[in-house]
């Protein structure tokens, strides 16, 4: 099972130097995948969770492709309706070529209504637009003389039944985000999904976290390792660890996250 990291590309502590250190740290620890999130307009609903500055993922990943050598690079998740599908297809294909085939394109429908309004994109049609745009992107990539060879894997993000159906219909993998393990077990028991590539929390504590609301990836190192082992047994091909736990001040102190990532990386029996 491969392990990835969702690197914060936003917040008051984030700047080019911090992003470079994140990339070198994650690659140096042996992780397989570095992913970034996506917003274009930091409207109040976005800023409440992901405050400025916000580094656009394609631009940032293109730069990090030159900083790194081995690690795969991806989005978790690109909000598909925000960009014309041929623009997304072009940027993704170029990044795939420039990075030596390291791109993973995680996609989603989005949630920030004010951001949709600012971009002039109808919020109520975001699901239909995502389906239409993903199909258009795949059609564009079929022209290898223009967009270049090499399949770009699409991970469909989201925890809803609509996301599950979209993953089965249009994606190479299903990418559920920050969940409780009982929910995942129940969902997998009733639904056919393509490859499982979840993103889970990473919040390491000194004492065990108990109770029905515990997210996968929360708790002591032993609890986190146990969650990863269970995800492997459930068929996860890659698990992405998300060390941002909601406080923008965290972005100014990445060392806490790096310590947790180093502790997990040391348990190489999961690989």
PDB file of N, CA, C and O in Angstrom, residues 57-125:
ATOM      1  N   UNK A  57      -3.279  25.016  -7.432  1.00  0.00           N
ATOM      2  CA  UNK A  57      -2.580  23.729  -7.442  1.00  0.00           C
ATOM      3  C   UNK A  57      -1.772  23.432  -8.697  1.00  0.00           C
ATOM      4  O   UNK A  57      -0.660  22.895  -8.594  1.00  0.00           O
ATOM      5  N   UNK A  58      -2.288  23.736  -9.891  1.00  0.00           N
ATOM      6  CA  UNK A  58      -1.504  23.419 -11.089  1.00  0.00           C
ATOM      7  C   UNK A  58      -0.199  24.215 -11.117  1.00  0.00           C
ATOM      8  O   UNK A  58       0.865  23.675 -11.427  1.00  0.00           O
ATOM      9  N   UNK A  59      -0.279  25.496 -10.813  1.00  0.00           N
ATOM     10  CA  UNK A  59       0.915  26.335 -10.786  1.00  0.00           C
ATOM     11  C   UNK A  59       1.919  25.803  -9.771  1.00  0.00           C
ATOM     12  O   UNK A  59       3.119  25.669 -10.062  1.00  0.00           O
ATOM     13  N   UNK A  60       1.422  25.481  -8.587  1.00  0.00           N
ATOM     14  CA  UNK A  60       2.307  25.047  -7.511  1.00  0.00           C
ATOM     15  C   UNK A  60       2.897  23.673  -7.793  1.00  0.00           C
ATOM     16  O   UNK A  60       4.095  23.435  -7.567  1.00  0.00           O
ATOM     17  N   UNK A  61       2.090  22.758  -8.300  1.00  0.00           N
ATOM     18  CA  UNK A  61       2.600  21.421  -8.606  1.00  0.00           C
ATOM     19  C   UNK A  61       3.630  21.462  -9.731  1.00  0.00           C
ATOM     20  O   UNK A  61       4.600  20.693  -9.722  1.00  0.00           O
ATOM     21  N   UNK A  62       3.439  22.356 -10.710  1.00  0.00           N
ATOM     22  CA  UNK A  62       4.431  22.480 -11.779  1.00  0.00           C
ATOM     23  C   UNK A  62       5.777  22.917 -11.205  1.00  0.00           C
ATOM     24  O   UNK A  62       6.840  22.416 -11.604  1.00  0.00           O
ATOM     25  N   UNK A  63       5.716  23.857 -10.251  1.00  0.00           N
ATOM     26  CA  UNK A  63       6.955  24.296  -9.608  1.00  0.00           C
ATOM     27  C   UNK A  63       7.559  23.177  -8.766  1.00  0.00           C
ATOM     28  O   UNK A  63       8.775  22.914  -8.828  1.00  0.00           O
ATOM     29  N   UNK A  64       6.734  22.471  -8.003  1.00  0.00           N
ATOM     30  CA  UNK A  64       7.245  21.397  -7.162  1.00  0.00           C
ATOM     31  C   UNK A  64       7.757  20.218  -7.980  1.00  0.00           C
ATOM     32  O   UNK A  64       8.599  19.444  -7.497  1.00  0.00           O
ATOM     33  N   UNK A  65       7.283  20.067  -9.203  1.00  0.00           N
ATOM     34  CA  UNK A  65       7.820  19.015 -10.068  1.00  0.00           C
ATOM     35  C   UNK A  65       9.300  19.231 -10.329  1.00  0.00           C
ATOM     36  O   UNK A  65      10.068  18.272 -10.490  1.00  0.00           O
ATOM     37  N   UNK A  66       9.722  20.510 -10.369  1.00  0.00           N
ATOM     38  CA  UNK A  66      11.135  20.796 -10.554  1.00  0.00           C
ATOM     39  C   UNK A  66      11.953  20.699  -9.290  1.00  0.00           C
ATOM     40  O   UNK A  66      13.166  20.538  -9.335  1.00  0.00           O
ATOM     41  N   UNK A  67      11.288  20.794  -8.134  1.00  0.00           N
ATOM     42  CA  UNK A  67      11.964  20.706  -6.841  1.00  0.00           C
ATOM     43  C   UNK A  67      12.207  19.254  -6.456  1.00  0.00           C
ATOM     44  O   UNK A  67      13.210  18.921  -5.802  1.00  0.00           O
ATOM     45  N   UNK A  68      11.283  18.363  -6.868  1.00  0.00           N
ATOM     46  CA  UNK A  68      11.330  16.949  -6.494  1.00  0.00           C
ATOM     47  C   UNK A  68      11.786  16.105  -7.678  1.00  0.00           C
ATOM     48  O   UNK A  68      11.869  16.574  -8.812  1.00  0.00           O
ATOM     49  N   UNK A  69      12.026  14.825  -7.407  1.00  0.00           N
ATOM     50  CA  UNK A  69      12.482  13.924  -8.469  1.00  0.00           C
ATOM     51  C   UNK A  69      11.643  12.657  -8.592  1.00  0.00           C
ATOM     52  O   UNK A  69      11.462  12.144  -9.694  1.00  0.00           O
ATOM     53  N   UNK A  70      11.166  12.144  -7.478  1.00  0.00           N
ATOM     54  CA  UNK A  70      10.538  10.831  -7.482  1.00  0.00           C
ATOM     55  C   UNK A  70       9.056  10.861  -7.172  1.00  0.00           C
ATOM     56  O   UNK A  70       8.261  10.130  -7.775  1.00  0.00           O
ATOM     57  N   UNK A  71       8.654  11.669  -6.226  1.00  0.00           N
ATOM     58  CA  UNK A  71       7.312  11.590  -5.659  1.00  0.00           C
ATOM     59  C   UNK A  71       6.259  11.965  -6.702  1.00  0.00           C
ATOM     60  O   UNK A  71       6.464  12.861  -7.527  1.00  0.00           O
ATOM     61  N   UNK A  72       5.133  11.244  -6.678  1.00  0.00           N
ATOM     62  CA  UNK A  72       4.014  11.613  -7.541  1.00  0.00           C
ATOM     63  C   UNK A  72       3.350  12.875  -6.998  1.00  0.00           C
ATOM     64  O   UNK A  72       3.453  13.194  -5.816  1.00  0.00           O
ATOM     65  N   UNK A  73       2.643  13.578  -7.863  1.00  0.00           N
ATOM     66  CA  UNK A  73       2.057  14.876  -7.547  1.00  0.00           C
ATOM     67  C   UNK A  73       0.588  14.866  -7.940  1.00  0.00           C
ATOM     68  O   UNK A  73       0.228  14.351  -9.005  1.00  0.00           O
ATOM     69  N   UNK A  74      -0.278  15.442  -7.091  1.00  0.00           N
ATOM     70  CA  UNK A  74      -1.690  15.366  -7.429  1.00  0.00           C
ATOM     71  C   UNK A  74      -2.544  16.403  -6.741  1.00  0.00           C
ATOM     72  O   UNK A  74      -2.060  17.249  -5.971  1.00  0.00           O
ATOM     73  N   UNK A  75      -3.840  16.328  -7.018  1.00  0.00           N
ATOM     74  CA  UNK A  75      -4.825  17.248  -6.457  1.00  0.00           C
ATOM     75  C   UNK A  75      -5.833  16.474  -5.631  1.00  0.00           C
ATOM     76  O   UNK A  75      -6.325  15.429  -6.038  1.00  0.00           O
ATOM     77  N   UNK A  76      -6.172  17.023  -4.473  1.00  0.00           N
ATOM     78  CA  UNK A  76      -7.159  16.411  -3.599  1.00  0.00           C
ATOM     79  C   UNK A  76      -8.034  17.488  -2.945  1.00  0.00           C
ATOM     80  O   UNK A  76      -7.783  17.887  -1.843  1.00  0.00           O
ATOM     81  N   UNK A  77      -9.033  17.949  -3.723  1.00  0.00           N
ATOM     82  CA  UNK A  77      -9.316  17.599  -5.106  1.00  0.00           C
ATOM     83  C   UNK A  77      -9.472  18.873  -5.919  1.00  0.00           C
ATOM     84  O   UNK A  77      -9.810  19.920  -5.387  1.00  0.00           O
ATOM     85  N   UNK A  78      -9.235  18.738  -7.231  1.00  0.00           N
ATOM     86  CA  UNK A  78      -9.500  19.830  -8.154  1.00  0.00           C
ATOM     87  C   UNK A  78     -11.007  20.004  -8.303  1.00  0.00           C
ATOM     88  O   UNK A  78     -11.719  19.033  -8.550  1.00  0.00           O
ATOM     89  N   UNK A  79     -11.491  21.237  -8.147  1.00  0.00           N
ATOM     90  CA  UNK A  79     -12.925  21.503  -8.318  1.00  0.00           C
ATOM     91  C   UNK A  79     -13.173  21.673  -9.821  1.00  0.00           C
ATOM     92  O   UNK A  79     -12.891  22.718 -10.397  1.00  0.00           O
ATOM     93  N   UNK A  80     -13.680  20.634 -10.435  1.00  0.00           N
ATOM     94  CA  UNK A  80     -13.744  20.558 -11.889  1.00  0.00           C
ATOM     95  C   UNK A  80     -14.552  21.694 -12.526  1.00  0.00           C
ATOM     96  O   UNK A  80     -14.131  22.265 -13.538  1.00  0.00           O
ATOM     97  N   UNK A  81     -15.724  22.092 -11.986  1.00  0.00           N
ATOM     98  CA  UNK A  81     -16.509  23.121 -12.682  1.00  0.00           C
ATOM     99  C   UNK A  81     -15.870  24.503 -12.719  1.00  0.00           C
ATOM    100  O   UNK A  81     -16.360  25.378 -13.444  1.00  0.00           O
ATOM    101  N   UNK A  82     -14.802  24.742 -11.972  1.00  0.00           N
ATOM    102  CA  UNK A  82     -14.209  26.073 -11.916  1.00  0.00           C
ATOM    103  C   UNK A  82     -13.462  26.454 -13.190  1.00  0.00           C
ATOM    104  O   UNK A  82     -13.213  27.639 -13.422  1.00  0.00           O
ATOM    105  N   UNK A  83     -13.043  25.478 -13.990  1.00  0.00           N
ATOM    106  CA  UNK A  83     -12.208  25.742 -15.156  1.00  0.00           C
ATOM    107  C   UNK A  83     -12.824  25.103 -16.398  1.00  0.00           C
ATOM    108  O   UNK A  83     -13.397  24.016 -16.313  1.00  0.00           O
ATOM    109  N   UNK A  84     -12.640  25.751 -17.544  1.00  0.00           N
ATOM    110  CA  UNK A  84     -13.071  25.143 -18.789  1.00  0.00           C
ATOM    111  C   UNK A  84     -12.369  23.798 -18.945  1.00  0.00           C
ATOM    112  O   UNK A  84     -11.166  23.671 -18.667  1.00  0.00           O
ATOM    113  N   UNK A  85     -13.070  22.757 -19.366  1.00  0.00           N
ATOM    114  CA  UNK A  85     -12.449  21.428 -19.405  1.00  0.00           C
ATOM    115  C   UNK A  85     -11.242  21.341 -20.328  1.00  0.00           C
ATOM    116  O   UNK A  85     -10.318  20.560 -20.070  1.00  0.00           O
ATOM    117  N   UNK A  86     -11.219  22.116 -21.408  1.00  0.00           N
ATOM    118  CA  UNK A  86     -10.057  22.059 -22.293  1.00  0.00           C
ATOM    119  C   UNK A  86      -8.850  22.758 -21.674  1.00  0.00           C
ATOM    120  O   UNK A  86      -7.705  22.372 -21.939  1.00  0.00           O
ATOM    121  N   UNK A  87      -9.092  23.763 -20.842  1.00  0.00           N
ATOM    122  CA  UNK A  87      -7.993  24.371 -20.089  1.00  0.00           C
ATOM    123  C   UNK A  87      -7.435  23.367 -19.089  1.00  0.00           C
ATOM    124  O   UNK A  87      -6.209  23.181 -18.989  1.00  0.00           O
ATOM    125  N   UNK A  88      -8.315  22.707 -18.349  1.00  0.00           N
ATOM    126  CA  UNK A  88      -7.853  21.701 -17.387  1.00  0.00           C
ATOM    127  C   UNK A  88      -7.121  20.572 -18.092  1.00  0.00           C
ATOM    128  O   UNK A  88      -6.066  20.117 -17.629  1.00  0.00           O
ATOM    129  N   UNK A  89      -7.678  20.111 -19.211  1.00  0.00           N
ATOM    130  CA  UNK A  89      -7.035  19.031 -19.959  1.00  0.00           C
ATOM    131  C   UNK A  89      -5.639  19.434 -20.397  1.00  0.00           C
ATOM    132  O   UNK A  89      -4.681  18.643 -20.318  1.00  0.00           O
ATOM    133  N   UNK A  90      -5.481  20.676 -20.870  1.00  0.00           N
ATOM    134  CA  UNK A  90      -4.175  21.153 -21.327  1.00  0.00           C
ATOM    135  C   UNK A  90      -3.191  21.250 -20.172  1.00  0.00           C
ATOM    136  O   UNK A  90      -2.047  20.778 -20.268  1.00  0.00           O
ATOM    137  N   UNK A  91      -3.606  21.867 -19.073  1.00  0.00           N
ATOM    138  CA  UNK A  91      -2.701  22.016 -17.937  1.00  0.00           C
ATOM    139  C   UNK A  91      -2.305  20.661 -17.367  1.00  0.00           C
ATOM    140  O   UNK A  91      -1.128  20.432 -17.032  1.00  0.00           O
ATOM    141  N   UNK A  92      -3.263  19.760 -17.243  1.00  0.00           N
ATOM    142  CA  UNK A  92      -2.954  18.447 -16.691  1.00  0.00           C
ATOM    143  C   UNK A  92      -2.020  17.668 -17.607  1.00  0.00           C
ATOM    144  O   UNK A  92      -1.062  17.034 -17.146  1.00  0.00           O
ATOM    145  N   UNK A  93      -2.270  17.706 -18.913  1.00  0.00           N
ATOM    146  CA  UNK A  93      -1.415  16.976 -19.857  1.00  0.00           C
ATOM    147  C   UNK A  93      -0.007  17.551 -19.870  1.00  0.00           C
ATOM    148  O   UNK A  93       0.985  16.805 -19.900  1.00  0.00           O
ATOM    149  N   UNK A  94       0.116  18.872 -19.838  1.00  0.00           N
ATOM    150  CA  UNK A  94       1.445  19.486 -19.807  1.00  0.00           C
ATOM    151  C   UNK A  94       2.178  19.132 -18.527  1.00  0.00           C
ATOM    152  O   UNK A  94       3.386  18.820 -18.547  1.00  0.00           O
ATOM    153  N   UNK A  95       1.480  19.179 -17.394  1.00  0.00           N
ATOM    154  CA  UNK A  95       2.107  18.837 -16.129  1.00  0.00           C
ATOM    155  C   UNK A  95       2.513  17.366 -16.107  1.00  0.00           C
ATOM    156  O   UNK A  95       3.577  17.012 -15.582  1.00  0.00           O
ATOM    157  N   UNK A  96       1.703  16.511 -16.696  1.00  0.00           N
ATOM    158  CA  UNK A  96       2.049  15.089 -16.785  1.00  0.00           C
ATOM    159  C   UNK A  96       3.363  14.904 -17.553  1.00  0.00           C
ATOM    160  O   UNK A  96       4.239  14.138 -17.142  1.00  0.00           O
ATOM    161  N   UNK A  97       3.518  15.623 -18.658  1.00  0.00           N
ATOM    162  CA  UNK A  97       4.742  15.509 -19.442  1.00  0.00           C
ATOM    163  C   UNK A  97       5.936  16.129 -18.723  1.00  0.00           C
ATOM    164  O   UNK A  97       7.019  15.542 -18.663  1.00  0.00           O
ATOM    165  N   UNK A  98       5.738  17.324 -18.171  1.00  0.00           N
ATOM    166  CA  UNK A  98       6.852  18.043 -17.542  1.00  0.00           C
ATOM    167  C   UNK A  98       7.353  17.349 -16.277  1.00  0.00           C
ATOM    168  O   UNK A  98       8.514  17.498 -15.901  1.00  0.00           O
ATOM    169  N   UNK A  99       6.475  16.606 -15.613  1.00  0.00           N
ATOM    170  CA  UNK A  99       6.867  15.915 -14.378  1.00  0.00           C
ATOM    171  C   UNK A  99       7.359  14.498 -14.630  1.00  0.00           C
ATOM    172  O   UNK A  99       7.701  13.793 -13.671  1.00  0.00           O
ATOM    173  N   UNK A 100       7.379  14.065 -15.869  1.00  0.00           N
ATOM    174  CA  UNK A 100       7.792  12.697 -16.152  1.00  0.00           C
ATOM    175  C   UNK A 100       6.733  11.671 -15.812  1.00  0.00           C
ATOM    176  O   UNK A 100       7.046  10.556 -15.390  1.00  0.00           O
ATOM    177  N   UNK A 101       5.462  12.040 -15.988  1.00  0.00           N
ATOM    178  CA  UNK A 101       4.369  11.093 -15.779  1.00  0.00           C
ATOM    179  C   UNK A 101       3.981  10.891 -14.335  1.00  0.00           C
ATOM    180  O   UNK A 101       3.463   9.827 -13.974  1.00  0.00           O
ATOM    181  N   UNK A 102       4.150  11.912 -13.497  1.00  0.00           N
ATOM    182  CA  UNK A 102       3.907  11.740 -12.059  1.00  0.00           C
ATOM    183  C   UNK A 102       2.557  12.268 -11.583  1.00  0.00           C
ATOM    184  O   UNK A 102       2.282  12.273 -10.380  1.00  0.00           O
ATOM    185  N   UNK A 103       1.685  12.725 -12.477  1.00  0.00           N
ATOM    186  CA  UNK A 103       0.453  13.395 -12.060  1.00  0.00           C
ATOM    187  C   UNK A 103      -0.663  12.425 -11.707  1.00  0.00           C
ATOM    188  O   UNK A 103      -0.898  11.441 -12.421  1.00  0.00           O
ATOM    189  N   UNK A 104      -1.375  12.725 -10.629  1.00  0.00           N
ATOM    190  CA  UNK A 104      -2.628  12.080 -10.250  1.00  0.00           C
ATOM    191  C   UNK A 104      -3.669  13.186 -10.139  1.00  0.00           C
ATOM    192  O   UNK A 104      -3.471  14.136  -9.368  1.00  0.00           O
ATOM    193  N   UNK A 105      -4.761  13.081 -10.883  1.00  0.00           N
ATOM    194  CA  UNK A 105      -5.763  14.142 -10.894  1.00  0.00           C
ATOM    195  C   UNK A 105      -6.961  13.723 -10.052  1.00  0.00           C
ATOM    196  O   UNK A 105      -7.835  12.978 -10.501  1.00  0.00           O
ATOM    197  N   UNK A 106      -6.980  14.180  -8.799  1.00  0.00           N
ATOM    198  CA  UNK A 106      -8.163  14.003  -7.973  1.00  0.00           C
ATOM    199  C   UNK A 106      -9.167  15.087  -8.303  1.00  0.00           C
ATOM    200  O   UNK A 106      -8.805  16.263  -8.421  1.00  0.00           O
ATOM    201  N   UNK A 107     -10.430  14.716  -8.475  1.00  0.00           N
ATOM    202  CA  UNK A 107     -11.453  15.664  -8.918  1.00  0.00           C
ATOM    203  C   UNK A 107     -12.656  15.616  -7.984  1.00  0.00           C
ATOM    204  O   UNK A 107     -12.933  14.607  -7.344  1.00  0.00           O
ATOM    205  N   UNK A 108     -13.379  16.745  -7.929  1.00  0.00           N
ATOM    206  CA  UNK A 108     -14.589  16.822  -7.125  1.00  0.00           C
ATOM    207  C   UNK A 108     -15.509  17.898  -7.654  1.00  0.00           C
ATOM    208  O   UNK A 108     -15.149  18.672  -8.550  1.00  0.00           O
ATOM    209  N   UNK A 109     -16.705  17.968  -7.073  1.00  0.00           N
ATOM    210  CA  UNK A 109     -17.724  18.897  -7.563  1.00  0.00           C
ATOM    211  C   UNK A 109     -17.667  20.245  -6.853  1.00  0.00           C
ATOM    212  O   UNK A 109     -18.195  21.230  -7.363  1.00  0.00           O
ATOM    213  N   UNK A 110     -17.043  20.326  -5.671  1.00  0.00           N
ATOM    214  CA  UNK A 110     -16.970  21.582  -4.931  1.00  0.00           C
ATOM    215  C   UNK A 110     -18.132  21.773  -3.984  1.00  0.00           C
ATOM    216  O   UNK A 110     -19.156  21.093  -4.065  1.00  0.00           O
ATOM    217  N   UNK A 111     -17.964  22.747  -3.075  1.00  0.00           N
ATOM    218  CA  UNK A 111     -18.971  22.975  -2.030  1.00  0.00           C
ATOM    219  C   UNK A 111     -19.198  24.451  -1.697  1.00  0.00           C
ATOM    220  O   UNK A 111     -20.193  24.800  -1.069  1.00  0.00           O
ATOM    221  N   UNK A 112     -18.270  25.343  -2.103  1.00  0.00           N
ATOM    222  CA  UNK A 112     -18.303  26.733  -1.647  1.00  0.00           C
ATOM    223  C   UNK A 112     -19.206  27.571  -2.562  1.00  0.00           C
ATOM    224  O   UNK A 112     -18.770  28.043  -3.614  1.00  0.00           O
ATOM    225  N   UNK A 113     -20.451  27.753  -2.159  1.00  0.00           N
ATOM    226  CA  UNK A 113     -21.430  28.437  -2.999  1.00  0.00           C
ATOM    227  C   UNK A 113     -20.985  29.855  -3.370  1.00  0.00           C
ATOM    228  O   UNK A 113     -21.160  30.291  -4.513  1.00  0.00           O
ATOM    229  N   UNK A 114     -20.412  30.594  -2.431  1.00  0.00           N
ATOM    230  CA  UNK A 114     -19.979  31.960  -2.731  1.00  0.00           C
ATOM    231  C   UNK A 114     -18.859  31.978  -3.766  1.00  0.00           C
ATOM    232  O   UNK A 114     -18.799  32.887  -4.607  1.00  0.00           O
ATOM    233  N   UNK A 115     -17.989  30.989  -3.721  1.00  0.00           N
ATOM    234  CA  UNK A 115     -16.915  30.907  -4.712  1.00  0.00           C
ATOM    235  C   UNK A 115     -17.488  30.611  -6.098  1.00  0.00           C
ATOM    236  O   UNK A 115     -17.049  31.199  -7.095  1.00  0.00           O
ATOM    237  N   UNK A 116     -18.457  29.712  -6.174  1.00  0.00           N
ATOM    238  CA  UNK A 116     -19.137  29.457  -7.448  1.00  0.00           C
ATOM    239  C   UNK A 116     -19.750  30.744  -7.987  1.00  0.00           C
ATOM    240  O   UNK A 116     -19.625  31.061  -9.179  1.00  0.00           O
ATOM    241  N   UNK A 117     -20.414  31.495  -7.117  1.00  0.00           N
ATOM    242  CA  UNK A 117     -21.047  32.746  -7.552  1.00  0.00           C
ATOM    243  C   UNK A 117     -19.996  33.721  -8.077  1.00  0.00           C
ATOM    244  O   UNK A 117     -20.203  34.392  -9.102  1.00  0.00           O
ATOM    245  N   UNK A 118     -18.878  33.831  -7.392  1.00  0.00           N
ATOM    246  CA  UNK A 118     -17.824  34.757  -7.811  1.00  0.00           C
ATOM    247  C   UNK A 118     -17.261  34.387  -9.177  1.00  0.00           C
ATOM    248  O   UNK A 118     -16.858  35.262  -9.954  1.00  0.00           O
ATOM    249  N   UNK A 119     -17.232  33.094  -9.475  1.00  0.00           N
ATOM    250  CA  UNK A 119     -16.704  32.626 -10.752  1.00  0.00           C
ATOM    251  C   UNK A 119     -17.766  32.558 -11.847  1.00  0.00           C
ATOM    252  O   UNK A 119     -17.447  32.247 -12.997  1.00  0.00           O
ATOM    253  N   UNK A 120     -19.019  32.837 -11.489  1.00  0.00           N
ATOM    254  CA  UNK A 120     -20.090  32.785 -12.469  1.00  0.00           C
ATOM    255  C   UNK A 120     -20.459  31.382 -12.905  1.00  0.00           C
ATOM    256  O   UNK A 120     -20.952  31.178 -14.022  1.00  0.00           O
ATOM    257  N   UNK A 121     -20.242  30.401 -12.020  1.00  0.00           N
ATOM    258  CA  UNK A 121     -20.548  29.001 -12.319  1.00  0.00           C
ATOM    259  C   UNK A 121     -21.788  28.605 -11.526  1.00  0.00           C
ATOM    260  O   UNK A 121     -21.840  28.831 -10.314  1.00  0.00           O
ATOM    261  N   UNK A 122     -22.809  28.017 -12.177  1.00  0.00           N
ATOM    262  CA  UNK A 122     -24.042  27.678 -11.452  1.00  0.00           C
ATOM    263  C   UNK A 122     -23.823  26.567 -10.426  1.00  0.00           C
ATOM    264  O   UNK A 122     -23.489  25.434 -10.800  1.00  0.00           O
ATOM    265  N   UNK A 123     -24.028  26.907  -9.165  1.00  0.00           N
ATOM    266  CA  UNK A 123     -23.797  25.954  -8.088  1.00  0.00           C
ATOM    267  C   UNK A 123     -24.692  24.727  -8.229  1.00  0.00           C
ATOM    268  O   UNK A 123     -24.253  23.595  -7.982  1.00  0.00           O
ATOM    269  N   UNK A 124     -25.945  24.929  -8.650  1.00  0.00           N
ATOM    270  CA  UNK A 124     -26.885  23.822  -8.753  1.00  0.00           C
ATOM    271  C   UNK A 124     -26.564  22.825  -9.842  1.00  0.00           C
ATOM    272  O   UNK A 124     -27.116  21.723  -9.845  1.00  0.00           O
ATOM    273  N   UNK A 125     -25.679  23.185 -10.752  1.00  0.00           N
ATOM    274  CA  UNK A 125     -25.313  22.291 -11.853  1.00  0.00           C
ATOM    275  C   UNK A 125     -23.916  21.701 -11.682  1.00  0.00           C
ATOM    276  O   UNK A 125     -23.368  21.098 -12.615  1.00  0.00           O
TER     277      UNK A 125
END
